[in-house]
Coordinates of C-alpha atoms in Angstrom, one line a residue:
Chain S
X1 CA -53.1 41.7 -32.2
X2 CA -52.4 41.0 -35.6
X3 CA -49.1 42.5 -36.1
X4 CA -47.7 40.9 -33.2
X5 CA -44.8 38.5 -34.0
X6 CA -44.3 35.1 -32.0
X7 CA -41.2 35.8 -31.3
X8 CA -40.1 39.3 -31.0
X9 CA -36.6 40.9 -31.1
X10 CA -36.1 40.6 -27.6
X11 CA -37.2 37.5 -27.1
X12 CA -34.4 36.0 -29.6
X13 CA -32.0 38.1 -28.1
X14 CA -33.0 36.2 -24.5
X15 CA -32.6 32.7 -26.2
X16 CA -29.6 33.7 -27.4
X17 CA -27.8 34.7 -24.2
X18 CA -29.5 31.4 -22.4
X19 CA -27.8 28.9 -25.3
X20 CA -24.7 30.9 -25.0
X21 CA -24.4 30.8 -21.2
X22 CA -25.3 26.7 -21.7
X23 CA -22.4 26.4 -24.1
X24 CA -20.3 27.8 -22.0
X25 CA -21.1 25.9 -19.0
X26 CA -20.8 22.5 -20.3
X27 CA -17.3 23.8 -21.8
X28 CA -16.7 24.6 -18.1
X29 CA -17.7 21.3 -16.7
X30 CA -15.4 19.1 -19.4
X31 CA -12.3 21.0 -20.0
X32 CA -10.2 20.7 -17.5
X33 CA -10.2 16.6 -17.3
X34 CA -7.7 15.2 -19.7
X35 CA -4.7 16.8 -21.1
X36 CA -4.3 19.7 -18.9
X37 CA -3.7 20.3 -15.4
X38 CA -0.9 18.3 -15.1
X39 CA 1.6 18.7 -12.7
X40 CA 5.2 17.6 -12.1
X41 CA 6.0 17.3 -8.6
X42 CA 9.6 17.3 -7.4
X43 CA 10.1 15.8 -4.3
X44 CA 13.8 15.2 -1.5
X45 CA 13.3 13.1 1.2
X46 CA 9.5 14.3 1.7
X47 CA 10.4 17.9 1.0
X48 CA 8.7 19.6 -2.0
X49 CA 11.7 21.0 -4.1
X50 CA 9.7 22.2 -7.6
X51 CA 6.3 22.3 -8.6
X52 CA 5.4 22.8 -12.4
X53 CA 2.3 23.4 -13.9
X54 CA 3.4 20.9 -17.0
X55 CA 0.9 23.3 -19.8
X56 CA 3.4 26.5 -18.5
X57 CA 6.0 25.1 -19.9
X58 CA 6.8 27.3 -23.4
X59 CA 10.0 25.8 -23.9
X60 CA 11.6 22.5 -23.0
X61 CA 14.2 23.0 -19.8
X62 CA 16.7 21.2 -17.4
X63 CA 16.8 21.0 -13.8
X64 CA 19.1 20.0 -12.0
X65 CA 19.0 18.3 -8.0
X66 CA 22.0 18.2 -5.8
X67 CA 22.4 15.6 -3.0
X68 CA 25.0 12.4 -3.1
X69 CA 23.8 11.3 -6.9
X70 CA 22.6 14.9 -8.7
X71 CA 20.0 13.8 -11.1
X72 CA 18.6 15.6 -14.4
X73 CA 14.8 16.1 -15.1
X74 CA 14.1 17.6 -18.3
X75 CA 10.3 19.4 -18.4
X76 CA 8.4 19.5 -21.1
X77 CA 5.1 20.8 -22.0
X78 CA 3.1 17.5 -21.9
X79 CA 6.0 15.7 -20.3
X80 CA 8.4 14.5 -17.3
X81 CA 11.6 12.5 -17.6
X82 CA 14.7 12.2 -15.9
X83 CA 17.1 12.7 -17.9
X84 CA 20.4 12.1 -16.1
X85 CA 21.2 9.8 -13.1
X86 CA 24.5 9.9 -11.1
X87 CA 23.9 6.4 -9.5
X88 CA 24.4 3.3 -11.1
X89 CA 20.8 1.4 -11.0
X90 CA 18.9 4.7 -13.3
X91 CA 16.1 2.7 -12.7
X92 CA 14.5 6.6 -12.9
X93 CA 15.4 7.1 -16.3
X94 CA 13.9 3.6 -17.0
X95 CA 10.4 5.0 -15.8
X96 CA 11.1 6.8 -19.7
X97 CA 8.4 9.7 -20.2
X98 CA 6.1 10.4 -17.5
X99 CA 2.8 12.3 -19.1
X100 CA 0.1 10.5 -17.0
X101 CA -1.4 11.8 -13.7
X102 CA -0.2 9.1 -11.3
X103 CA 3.0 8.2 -12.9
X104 CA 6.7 8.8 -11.1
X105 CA 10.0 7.7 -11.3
X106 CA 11.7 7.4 -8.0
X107 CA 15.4 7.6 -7.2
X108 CA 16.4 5.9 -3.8
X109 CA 20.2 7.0 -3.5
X110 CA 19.1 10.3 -4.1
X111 CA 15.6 10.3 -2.3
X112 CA 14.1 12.0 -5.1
X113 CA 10.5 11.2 -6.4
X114 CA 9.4 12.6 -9.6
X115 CA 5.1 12.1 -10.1
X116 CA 2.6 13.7 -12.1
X117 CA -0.6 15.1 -10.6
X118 CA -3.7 16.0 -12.1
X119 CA -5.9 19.0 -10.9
X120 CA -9.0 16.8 -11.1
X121 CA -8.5 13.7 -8.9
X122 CA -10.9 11.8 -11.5
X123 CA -8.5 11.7 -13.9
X124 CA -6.4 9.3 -12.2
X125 CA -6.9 5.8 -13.6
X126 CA -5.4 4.0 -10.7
X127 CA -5.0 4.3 -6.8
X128 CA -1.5 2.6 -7.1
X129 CA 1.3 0.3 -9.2
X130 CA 2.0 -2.7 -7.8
X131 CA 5.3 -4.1 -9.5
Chain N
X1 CA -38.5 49.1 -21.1
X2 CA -41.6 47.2 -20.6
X3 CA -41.9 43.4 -20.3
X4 CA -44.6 41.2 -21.9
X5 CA -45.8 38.1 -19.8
X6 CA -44.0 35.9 -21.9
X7 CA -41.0 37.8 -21.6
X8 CA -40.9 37.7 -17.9
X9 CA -41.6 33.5 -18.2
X10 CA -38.4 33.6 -19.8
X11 CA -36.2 35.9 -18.0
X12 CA -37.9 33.6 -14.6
X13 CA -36.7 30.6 -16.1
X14 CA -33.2 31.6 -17.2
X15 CA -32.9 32.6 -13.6
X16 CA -33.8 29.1 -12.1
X17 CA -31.4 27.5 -15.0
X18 CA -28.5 30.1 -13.8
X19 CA -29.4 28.7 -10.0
X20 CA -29.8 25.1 -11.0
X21 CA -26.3 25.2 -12.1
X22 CA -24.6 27.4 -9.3
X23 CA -26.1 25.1 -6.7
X24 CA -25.0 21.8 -8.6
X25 CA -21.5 23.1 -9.0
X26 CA -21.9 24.0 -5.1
X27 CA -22.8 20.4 -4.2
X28 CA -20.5 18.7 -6.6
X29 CA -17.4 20.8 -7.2
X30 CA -17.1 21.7 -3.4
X31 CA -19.2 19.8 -0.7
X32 CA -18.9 16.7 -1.9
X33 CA -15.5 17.1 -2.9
X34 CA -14.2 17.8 0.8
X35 CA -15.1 13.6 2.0
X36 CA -14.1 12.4 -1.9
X37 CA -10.8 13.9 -1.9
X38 CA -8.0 12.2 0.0
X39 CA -5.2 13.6 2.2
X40 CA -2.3 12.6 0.9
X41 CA 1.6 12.6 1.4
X42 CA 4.6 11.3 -0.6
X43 CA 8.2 11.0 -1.5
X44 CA 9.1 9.6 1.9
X45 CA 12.0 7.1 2.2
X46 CA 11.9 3.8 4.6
X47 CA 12.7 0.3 3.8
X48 CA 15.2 1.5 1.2
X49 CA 12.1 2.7 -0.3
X50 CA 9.4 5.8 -1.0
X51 CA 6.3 5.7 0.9
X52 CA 3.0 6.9 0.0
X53 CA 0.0 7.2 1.9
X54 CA -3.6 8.2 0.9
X55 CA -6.1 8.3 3.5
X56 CA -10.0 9.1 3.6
X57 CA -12.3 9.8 6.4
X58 CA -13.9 12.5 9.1
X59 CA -10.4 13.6 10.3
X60 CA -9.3 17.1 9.3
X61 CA -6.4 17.9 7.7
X62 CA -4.1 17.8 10.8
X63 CA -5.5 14.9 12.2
X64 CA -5.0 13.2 8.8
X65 CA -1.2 14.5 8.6
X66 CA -0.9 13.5 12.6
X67 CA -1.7 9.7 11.3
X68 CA 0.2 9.6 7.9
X69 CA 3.1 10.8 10.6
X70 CA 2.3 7.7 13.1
X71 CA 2.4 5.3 10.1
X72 CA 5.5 6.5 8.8
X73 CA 6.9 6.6 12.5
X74 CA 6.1 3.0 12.9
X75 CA 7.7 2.1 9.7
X76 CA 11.1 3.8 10.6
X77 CA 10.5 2.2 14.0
X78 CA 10.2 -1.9 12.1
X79 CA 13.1 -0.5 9.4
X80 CA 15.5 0.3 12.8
X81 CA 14.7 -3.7 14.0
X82 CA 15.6 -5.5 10.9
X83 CA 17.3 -3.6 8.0
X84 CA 21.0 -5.5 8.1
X85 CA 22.8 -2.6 6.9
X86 CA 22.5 -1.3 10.0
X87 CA 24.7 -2.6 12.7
X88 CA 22.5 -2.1 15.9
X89 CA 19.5 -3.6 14.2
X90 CA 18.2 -6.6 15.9
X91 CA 19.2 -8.8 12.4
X92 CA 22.7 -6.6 12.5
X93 CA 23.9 -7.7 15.8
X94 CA 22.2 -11.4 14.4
X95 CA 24.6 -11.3 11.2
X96 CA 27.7 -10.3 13.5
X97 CA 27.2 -12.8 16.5
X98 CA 28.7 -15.8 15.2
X99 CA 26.6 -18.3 16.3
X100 CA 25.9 -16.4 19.5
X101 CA 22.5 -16.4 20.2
X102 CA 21.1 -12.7 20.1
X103 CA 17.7 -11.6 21.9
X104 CA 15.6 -9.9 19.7
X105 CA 12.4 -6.9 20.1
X106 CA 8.7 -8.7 19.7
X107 CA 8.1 -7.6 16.2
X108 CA 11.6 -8.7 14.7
X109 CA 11.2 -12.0 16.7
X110 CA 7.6 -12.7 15.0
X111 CA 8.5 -11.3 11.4
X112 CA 11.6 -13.6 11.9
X113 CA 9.6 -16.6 13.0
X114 CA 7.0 -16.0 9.8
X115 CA 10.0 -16.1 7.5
X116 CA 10.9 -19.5 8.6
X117 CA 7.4 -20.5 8.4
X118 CA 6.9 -19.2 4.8
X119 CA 10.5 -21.1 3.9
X120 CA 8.8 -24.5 5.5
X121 CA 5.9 -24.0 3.7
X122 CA 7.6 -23.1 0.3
X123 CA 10.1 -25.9 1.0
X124 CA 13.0 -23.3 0.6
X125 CA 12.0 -21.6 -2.4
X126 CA 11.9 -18.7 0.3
X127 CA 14.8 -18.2 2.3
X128 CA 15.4 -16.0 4.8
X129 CA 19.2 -17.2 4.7
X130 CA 19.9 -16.2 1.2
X131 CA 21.8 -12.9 1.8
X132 CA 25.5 -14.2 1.0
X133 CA 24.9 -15.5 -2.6
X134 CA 22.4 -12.1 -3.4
X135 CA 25.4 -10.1 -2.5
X136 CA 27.7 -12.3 -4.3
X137 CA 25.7 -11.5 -7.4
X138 CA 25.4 -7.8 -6.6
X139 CA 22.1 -7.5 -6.3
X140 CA 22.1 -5.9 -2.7
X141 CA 21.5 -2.3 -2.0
X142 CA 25.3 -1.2 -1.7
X143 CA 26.5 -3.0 -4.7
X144 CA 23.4 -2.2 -7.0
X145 CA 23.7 1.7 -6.4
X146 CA 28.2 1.7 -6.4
X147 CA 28.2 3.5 -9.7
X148 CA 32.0 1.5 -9.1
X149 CA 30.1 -1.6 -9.4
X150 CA 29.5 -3.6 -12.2
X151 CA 27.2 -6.9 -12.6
X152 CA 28.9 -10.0 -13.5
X153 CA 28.5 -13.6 -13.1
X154 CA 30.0 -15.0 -9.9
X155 CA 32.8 -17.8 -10.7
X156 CA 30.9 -21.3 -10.2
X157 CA 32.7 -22.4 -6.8
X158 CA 31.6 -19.3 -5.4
X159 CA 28.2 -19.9 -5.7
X160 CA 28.8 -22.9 -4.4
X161 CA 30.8 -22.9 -1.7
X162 CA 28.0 -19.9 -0.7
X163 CA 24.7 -21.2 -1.7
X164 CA 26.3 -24.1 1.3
X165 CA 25.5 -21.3 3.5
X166 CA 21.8 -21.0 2.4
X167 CA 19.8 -23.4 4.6
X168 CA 16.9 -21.7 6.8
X169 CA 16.9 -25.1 8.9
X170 CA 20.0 -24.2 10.9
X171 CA 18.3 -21.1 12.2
X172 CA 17.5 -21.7 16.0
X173 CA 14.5 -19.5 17.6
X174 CA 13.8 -19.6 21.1
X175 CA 10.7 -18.9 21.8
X176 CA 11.0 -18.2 25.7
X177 CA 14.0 -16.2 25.8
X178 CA 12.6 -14.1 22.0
X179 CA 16.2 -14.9 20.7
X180 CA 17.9 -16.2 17.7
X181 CA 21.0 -18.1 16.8
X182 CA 22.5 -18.5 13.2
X183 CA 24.4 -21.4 11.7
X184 CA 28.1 -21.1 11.0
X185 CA 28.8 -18.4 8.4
X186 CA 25.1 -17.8 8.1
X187 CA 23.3 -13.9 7.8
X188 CA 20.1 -13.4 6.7
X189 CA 18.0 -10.9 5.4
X190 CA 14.3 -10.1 6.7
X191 CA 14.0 -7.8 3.2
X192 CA 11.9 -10.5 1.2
X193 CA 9.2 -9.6 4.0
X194 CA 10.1 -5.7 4.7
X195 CA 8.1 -3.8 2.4
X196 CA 5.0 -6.3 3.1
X197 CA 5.3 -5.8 6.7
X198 CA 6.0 -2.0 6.2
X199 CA 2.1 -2.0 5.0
X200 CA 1.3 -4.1 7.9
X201 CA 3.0 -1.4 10.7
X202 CA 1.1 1.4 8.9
X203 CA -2.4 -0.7 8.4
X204 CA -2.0 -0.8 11.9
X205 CA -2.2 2.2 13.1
X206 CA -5.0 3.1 10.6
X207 CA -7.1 0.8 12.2
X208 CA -6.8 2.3 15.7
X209 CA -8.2 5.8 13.9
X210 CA -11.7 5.7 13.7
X211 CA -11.7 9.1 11.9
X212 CA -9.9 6.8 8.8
X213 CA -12.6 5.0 7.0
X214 CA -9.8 3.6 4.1
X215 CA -6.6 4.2 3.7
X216 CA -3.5 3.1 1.6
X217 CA 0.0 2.9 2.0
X218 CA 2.6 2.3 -1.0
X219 CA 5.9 0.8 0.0
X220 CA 8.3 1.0 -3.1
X221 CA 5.9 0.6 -5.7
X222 CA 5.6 -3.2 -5.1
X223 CA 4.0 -3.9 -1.8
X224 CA 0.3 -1.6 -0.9
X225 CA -1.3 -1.9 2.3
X226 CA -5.3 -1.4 1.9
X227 CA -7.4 -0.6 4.8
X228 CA -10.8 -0.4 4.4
X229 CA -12.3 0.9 1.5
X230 CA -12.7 4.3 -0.6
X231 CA -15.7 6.9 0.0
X232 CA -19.2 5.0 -1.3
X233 CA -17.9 2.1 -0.8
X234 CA -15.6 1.9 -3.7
X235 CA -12.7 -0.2 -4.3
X236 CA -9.1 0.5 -4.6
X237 CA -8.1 0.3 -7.8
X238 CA -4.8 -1.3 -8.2
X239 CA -2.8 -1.2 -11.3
X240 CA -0.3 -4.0 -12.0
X241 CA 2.8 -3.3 -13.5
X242 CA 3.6 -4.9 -16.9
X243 CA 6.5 -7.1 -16.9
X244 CA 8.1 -6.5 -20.2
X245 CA 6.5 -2.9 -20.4
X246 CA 9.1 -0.1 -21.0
X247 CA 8.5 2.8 -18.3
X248 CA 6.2 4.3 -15.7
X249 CA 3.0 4.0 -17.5
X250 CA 2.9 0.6 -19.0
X251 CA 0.6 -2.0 -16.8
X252 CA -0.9 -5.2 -17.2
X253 CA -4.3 -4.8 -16.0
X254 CA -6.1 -3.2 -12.4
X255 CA -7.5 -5.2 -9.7
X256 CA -10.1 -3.9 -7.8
X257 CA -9.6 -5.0 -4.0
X258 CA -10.4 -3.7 -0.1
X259 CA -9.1 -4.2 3.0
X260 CA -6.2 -6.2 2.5
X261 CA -2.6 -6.1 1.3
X262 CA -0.7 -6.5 -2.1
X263 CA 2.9 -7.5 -3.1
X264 CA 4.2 -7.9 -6.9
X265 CA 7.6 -9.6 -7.7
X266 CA 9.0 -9.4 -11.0
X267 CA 12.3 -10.4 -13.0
X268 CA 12.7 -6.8 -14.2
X269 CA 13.0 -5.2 -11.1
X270 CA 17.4 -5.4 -10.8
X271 CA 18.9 -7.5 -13.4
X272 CA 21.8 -7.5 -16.1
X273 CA 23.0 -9.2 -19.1
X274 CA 25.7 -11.1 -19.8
X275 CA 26.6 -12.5 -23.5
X276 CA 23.2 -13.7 -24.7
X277 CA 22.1 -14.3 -21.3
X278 CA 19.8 -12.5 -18.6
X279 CA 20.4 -12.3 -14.6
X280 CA 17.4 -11.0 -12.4
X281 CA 17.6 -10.3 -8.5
X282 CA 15.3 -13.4 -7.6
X283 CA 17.8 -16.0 -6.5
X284 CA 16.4 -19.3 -6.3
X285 CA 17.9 -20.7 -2.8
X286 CA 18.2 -24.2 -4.3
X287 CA 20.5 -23.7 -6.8
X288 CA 22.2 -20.2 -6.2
X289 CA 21.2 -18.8 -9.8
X290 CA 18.3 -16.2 -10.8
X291 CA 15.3 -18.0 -10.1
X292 CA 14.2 -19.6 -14.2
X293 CA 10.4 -21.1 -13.2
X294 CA 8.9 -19.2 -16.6
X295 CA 7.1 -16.9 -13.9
X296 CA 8.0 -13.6 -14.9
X297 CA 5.8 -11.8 -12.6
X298 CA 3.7 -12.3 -9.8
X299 CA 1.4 -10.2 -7.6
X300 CA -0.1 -11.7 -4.4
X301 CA -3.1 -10.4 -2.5
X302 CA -4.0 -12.0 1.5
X303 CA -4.7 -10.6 4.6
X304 CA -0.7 -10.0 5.9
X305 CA 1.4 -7.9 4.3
X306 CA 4.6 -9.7 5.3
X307 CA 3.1 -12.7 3.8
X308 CA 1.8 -11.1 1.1
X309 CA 5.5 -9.9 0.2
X310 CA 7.3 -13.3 0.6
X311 CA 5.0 -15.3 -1.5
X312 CA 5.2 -12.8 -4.1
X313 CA 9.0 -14.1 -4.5
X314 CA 8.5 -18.0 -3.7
X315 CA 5.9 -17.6 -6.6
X316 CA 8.3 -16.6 -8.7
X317 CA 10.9 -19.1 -7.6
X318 CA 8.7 -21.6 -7.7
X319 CA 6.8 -21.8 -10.9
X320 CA 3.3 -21.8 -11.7
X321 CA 1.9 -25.4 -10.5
X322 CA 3.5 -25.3 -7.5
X323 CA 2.8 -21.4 -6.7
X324 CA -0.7 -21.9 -7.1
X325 CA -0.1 -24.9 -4.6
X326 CA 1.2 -23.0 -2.3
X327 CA -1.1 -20.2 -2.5
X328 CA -4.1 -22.5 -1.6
X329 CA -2.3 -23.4 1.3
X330 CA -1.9 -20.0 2.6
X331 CA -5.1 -18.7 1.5
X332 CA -3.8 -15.6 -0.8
X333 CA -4.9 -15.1 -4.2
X334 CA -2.4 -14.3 -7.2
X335 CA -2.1 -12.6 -11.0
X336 CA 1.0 -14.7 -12.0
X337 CA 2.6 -13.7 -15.3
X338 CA 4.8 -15.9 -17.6
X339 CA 6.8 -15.7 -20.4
X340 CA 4.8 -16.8 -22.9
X341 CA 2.6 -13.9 -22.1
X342 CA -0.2 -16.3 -20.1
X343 CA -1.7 -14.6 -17.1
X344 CA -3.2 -16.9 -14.2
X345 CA -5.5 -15.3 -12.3
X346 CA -7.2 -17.6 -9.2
X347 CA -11.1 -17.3 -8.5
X348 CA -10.8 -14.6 -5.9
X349 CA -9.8 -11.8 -7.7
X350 CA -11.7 -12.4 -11.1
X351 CA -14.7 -10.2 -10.4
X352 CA -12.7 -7.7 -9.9
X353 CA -10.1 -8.2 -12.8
X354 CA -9.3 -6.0 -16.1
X355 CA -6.8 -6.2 -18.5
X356 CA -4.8 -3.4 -19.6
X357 CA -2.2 -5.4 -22.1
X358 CA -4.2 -6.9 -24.5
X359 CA -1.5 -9.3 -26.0
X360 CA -1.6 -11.5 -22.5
X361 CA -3.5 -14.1 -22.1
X362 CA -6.3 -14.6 -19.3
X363 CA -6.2 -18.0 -17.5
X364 CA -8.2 -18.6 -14.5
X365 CA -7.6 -21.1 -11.7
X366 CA -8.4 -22.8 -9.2

């Protein structure tokens, strides 16, 4: 009885694994709210033309959508912008950067909505824009 | 390998820690999950704009999708009655009769009649009649996406000589026969309402679904139909645009609102500059020129969409004393926006109320 430790080997070994498993669960439970997990979704008339996980993106590319006024959307890594607009309004390109879940930029000639999704539905500050 | 009894405690208790947290992620990260997360759809086009719709409730996802379909159907249906680019439209064959009176569908005939009524009541700062001097300027839908096109100021006798035109008085209705006559040279434009009454056609037929308990509909980013309310009994959250902000992501503040509808007018929404000068798409019908009230923005939330949409732009047109008149009369509550950066916010939507752009300033009314 004398020799025997409080805490032995094993036991440490035990409390080790359960603070390790706890770090990683709360890890878990916060990472994916801000930052990542965006996604740009490319819309025609309804129809779902591209959808790009935003954090995939290595390097920055073009793409380009056909229809009476062809647009430009340049992807980013952390960004969405139309880039070029056929039409004469661009009110797109004045929606500038979009990098926030619940943004878009909306082209009527060529029926094309540009918006920004998140992967956590919390993460969205709003419901709607009104403006 | 043996165990002591103090090593089993803790091997017992990781296990209920590792089945604590399985069964919370199971009860937050899925079950509750399936009634918090709406069904959605997007990217639409109606009313020369995108719809969006967001709906919770018991439905499943087909029943959802069956009425996001049934509120866009009805919205094509009202966009087929009164958009007058279209010739067969009720207000098309209006705009081409020459004086003729023209019988109109139930719903055209009623948002018609609430036009005039919101005209009366703004004593013309709305006016349903105002199409010839907006196209004059440019600011309608063919001219404003012509990439042939370009903005200018119209000479002086033409806005004259067409702002003569402009007078909602000399529109007859007939109530018994549902049909409508126009004054000499007169055509007029049911768009100051369309998006508002887009929301109302969708709100509709969200109502009849007892499987939706909330659901929204976005018309263009300016006018938002609100049925109901959002899963434990939380508000919509509605973001206002800011005026003078520079893209998608700058707003003036949220308001927090259920069950009813929303419509924002602003002087940045089609406009162009000219020498030293600036030239929005909110004609004022009294004098033929961009409306210049020092209401740069205004957002107006009541229990009709239509209505909600026209007072949005008689606001502007009008000014803030008189706007907030007018809104008492018609029971709607407003964020107006000048531009001296003074927000005016009446009681009704103060609890409710938080500001995003820190450099306005918060006035509340009566």
């Amino acid at each position: 009885m004398f020799n025997k430790k409080i805490l032995t080997k094993k036991d440490l070994i035990l409390v080790g694994i359960l603070l390790a498993a706890a770090i990683i669960c709360i890890l878990l439970a916060n990472a994916p709210s801000r930052g990542g997990g965006l996604t740009a979704v490319i819309t025609q008339d309804g129809r779902l033309l591209y959808s790009v996980e935003l954090s995939s993106v290595k390097e920055p590319y073009t793409i380009k959508i056909d229809g009476d006024y062809p647009l430009e959307i340049r992807l980013e890594s952390k960004a969405v912008q139309v880039q070029n607009a056929s039409c004469k309004d661009k009110l797109c390109m004045a929606s500038g950067r979009l990098d926030r879940a619940g943004q878009q930029a909306v082209c009527l000639p060529n029926r094309t909505v540009v918006r920004i999704v998140s992967s956590s539905d919390k993460s969205e500050e709003w419901d709607a824009v009104t403006g | 390998m043996k165990f002591s009894v103090k090593e089993k405690m803790v091997i017992a208790a990781s296990g209920f820690i590792v089945i604590g947290l399985i069964a919370y992620y199971v009860v937050n990260g899925i079950g509750i999950k399936m009634e918090r997360t709406p069904h959605e759809t997007s990217g639409l086009f109606a009313m020369g704009s995108v719809i969006s719709q967001k709906l919770y409730g018991s439905h499943s996802e087909v029943e959802m999708d069956a009425v996001a379909n049934e509120a866009f159907t009805a919205v094509k249906e009202l966009e087929g009655l009164i958009s007058w680019q279209s010739e067969s439209s009720d207000i098309g064959r209006l705009n081409k009769a020459e004086g003729e009176a023209v019988s109109f569908n139930k719903k055209s005939y009623e948002l018609l009649k609430q036009n005039l009524a919101v005209a009366r009541k703004s004593s013309g700062a709305f006016d349903p009649t105002i199409l010839p001097v907006v196209k004059l300027w440019g600011f309608d839908p063919p001219h404003a996406q012509d990439s042939s096109f370009s903005y200018h100021v119209p000479k002086i006798d033409d806005i004259h000589s067409t702002l003569a035109l402009v007078d909602y008085h000399k529109v007859i209705t007939d109530d018994a026969a549902q049909a409508v006559r126009l004054g000499a040279g007169q055509s007029i434009d049911l768009g100051g309402s369309g998006k508002g009454a887009a929301c109302d056609a969708a709100v509709e037929v969200y109502r009849k679904n007892a499987g939706i308990s909330g659901g929204m509909i976005v018309v263009g980013g300016s006018s938002i139909g609100l049925m109901g309310e959002k899963p434990e009994g939380k508000s919509w959250d509605i973001a206002i645009r800011d005026p003078r902000g520079t893209g998608a992501g700058d707003n003036l503040a949220i308001i927090q609102l259920k069950n009813c509808f929303v419509s924002t007018s602003g002087d940045y929404e089609k406009f162009f500059a000219e020498g030293s000068d600036y030239y929005h798409h909110i004609i004022n019908p009294r004098t033929g020129w961009p409306s210049k009230s020092g209401i740069i923005s205004a957002t107006v939330v009541c229990s009709n969409g239509a209505l909600s949409d026209m007072l949005s732009t008689a606001c502007v047109v009008l000014g803030k004393d008189a706007a907030l008149e007018l809104l008492k009369e018609a029971a709607a509550e407003a964020v107006l926006a000048d531009d001296a950066k003074n927000l005016y916010i009446t009681q009704g939507l103060k609890s409710g109320f938080s500001l995003i752009n820190e450099s306005y300033t918060i006035n509340y009314v009566q």
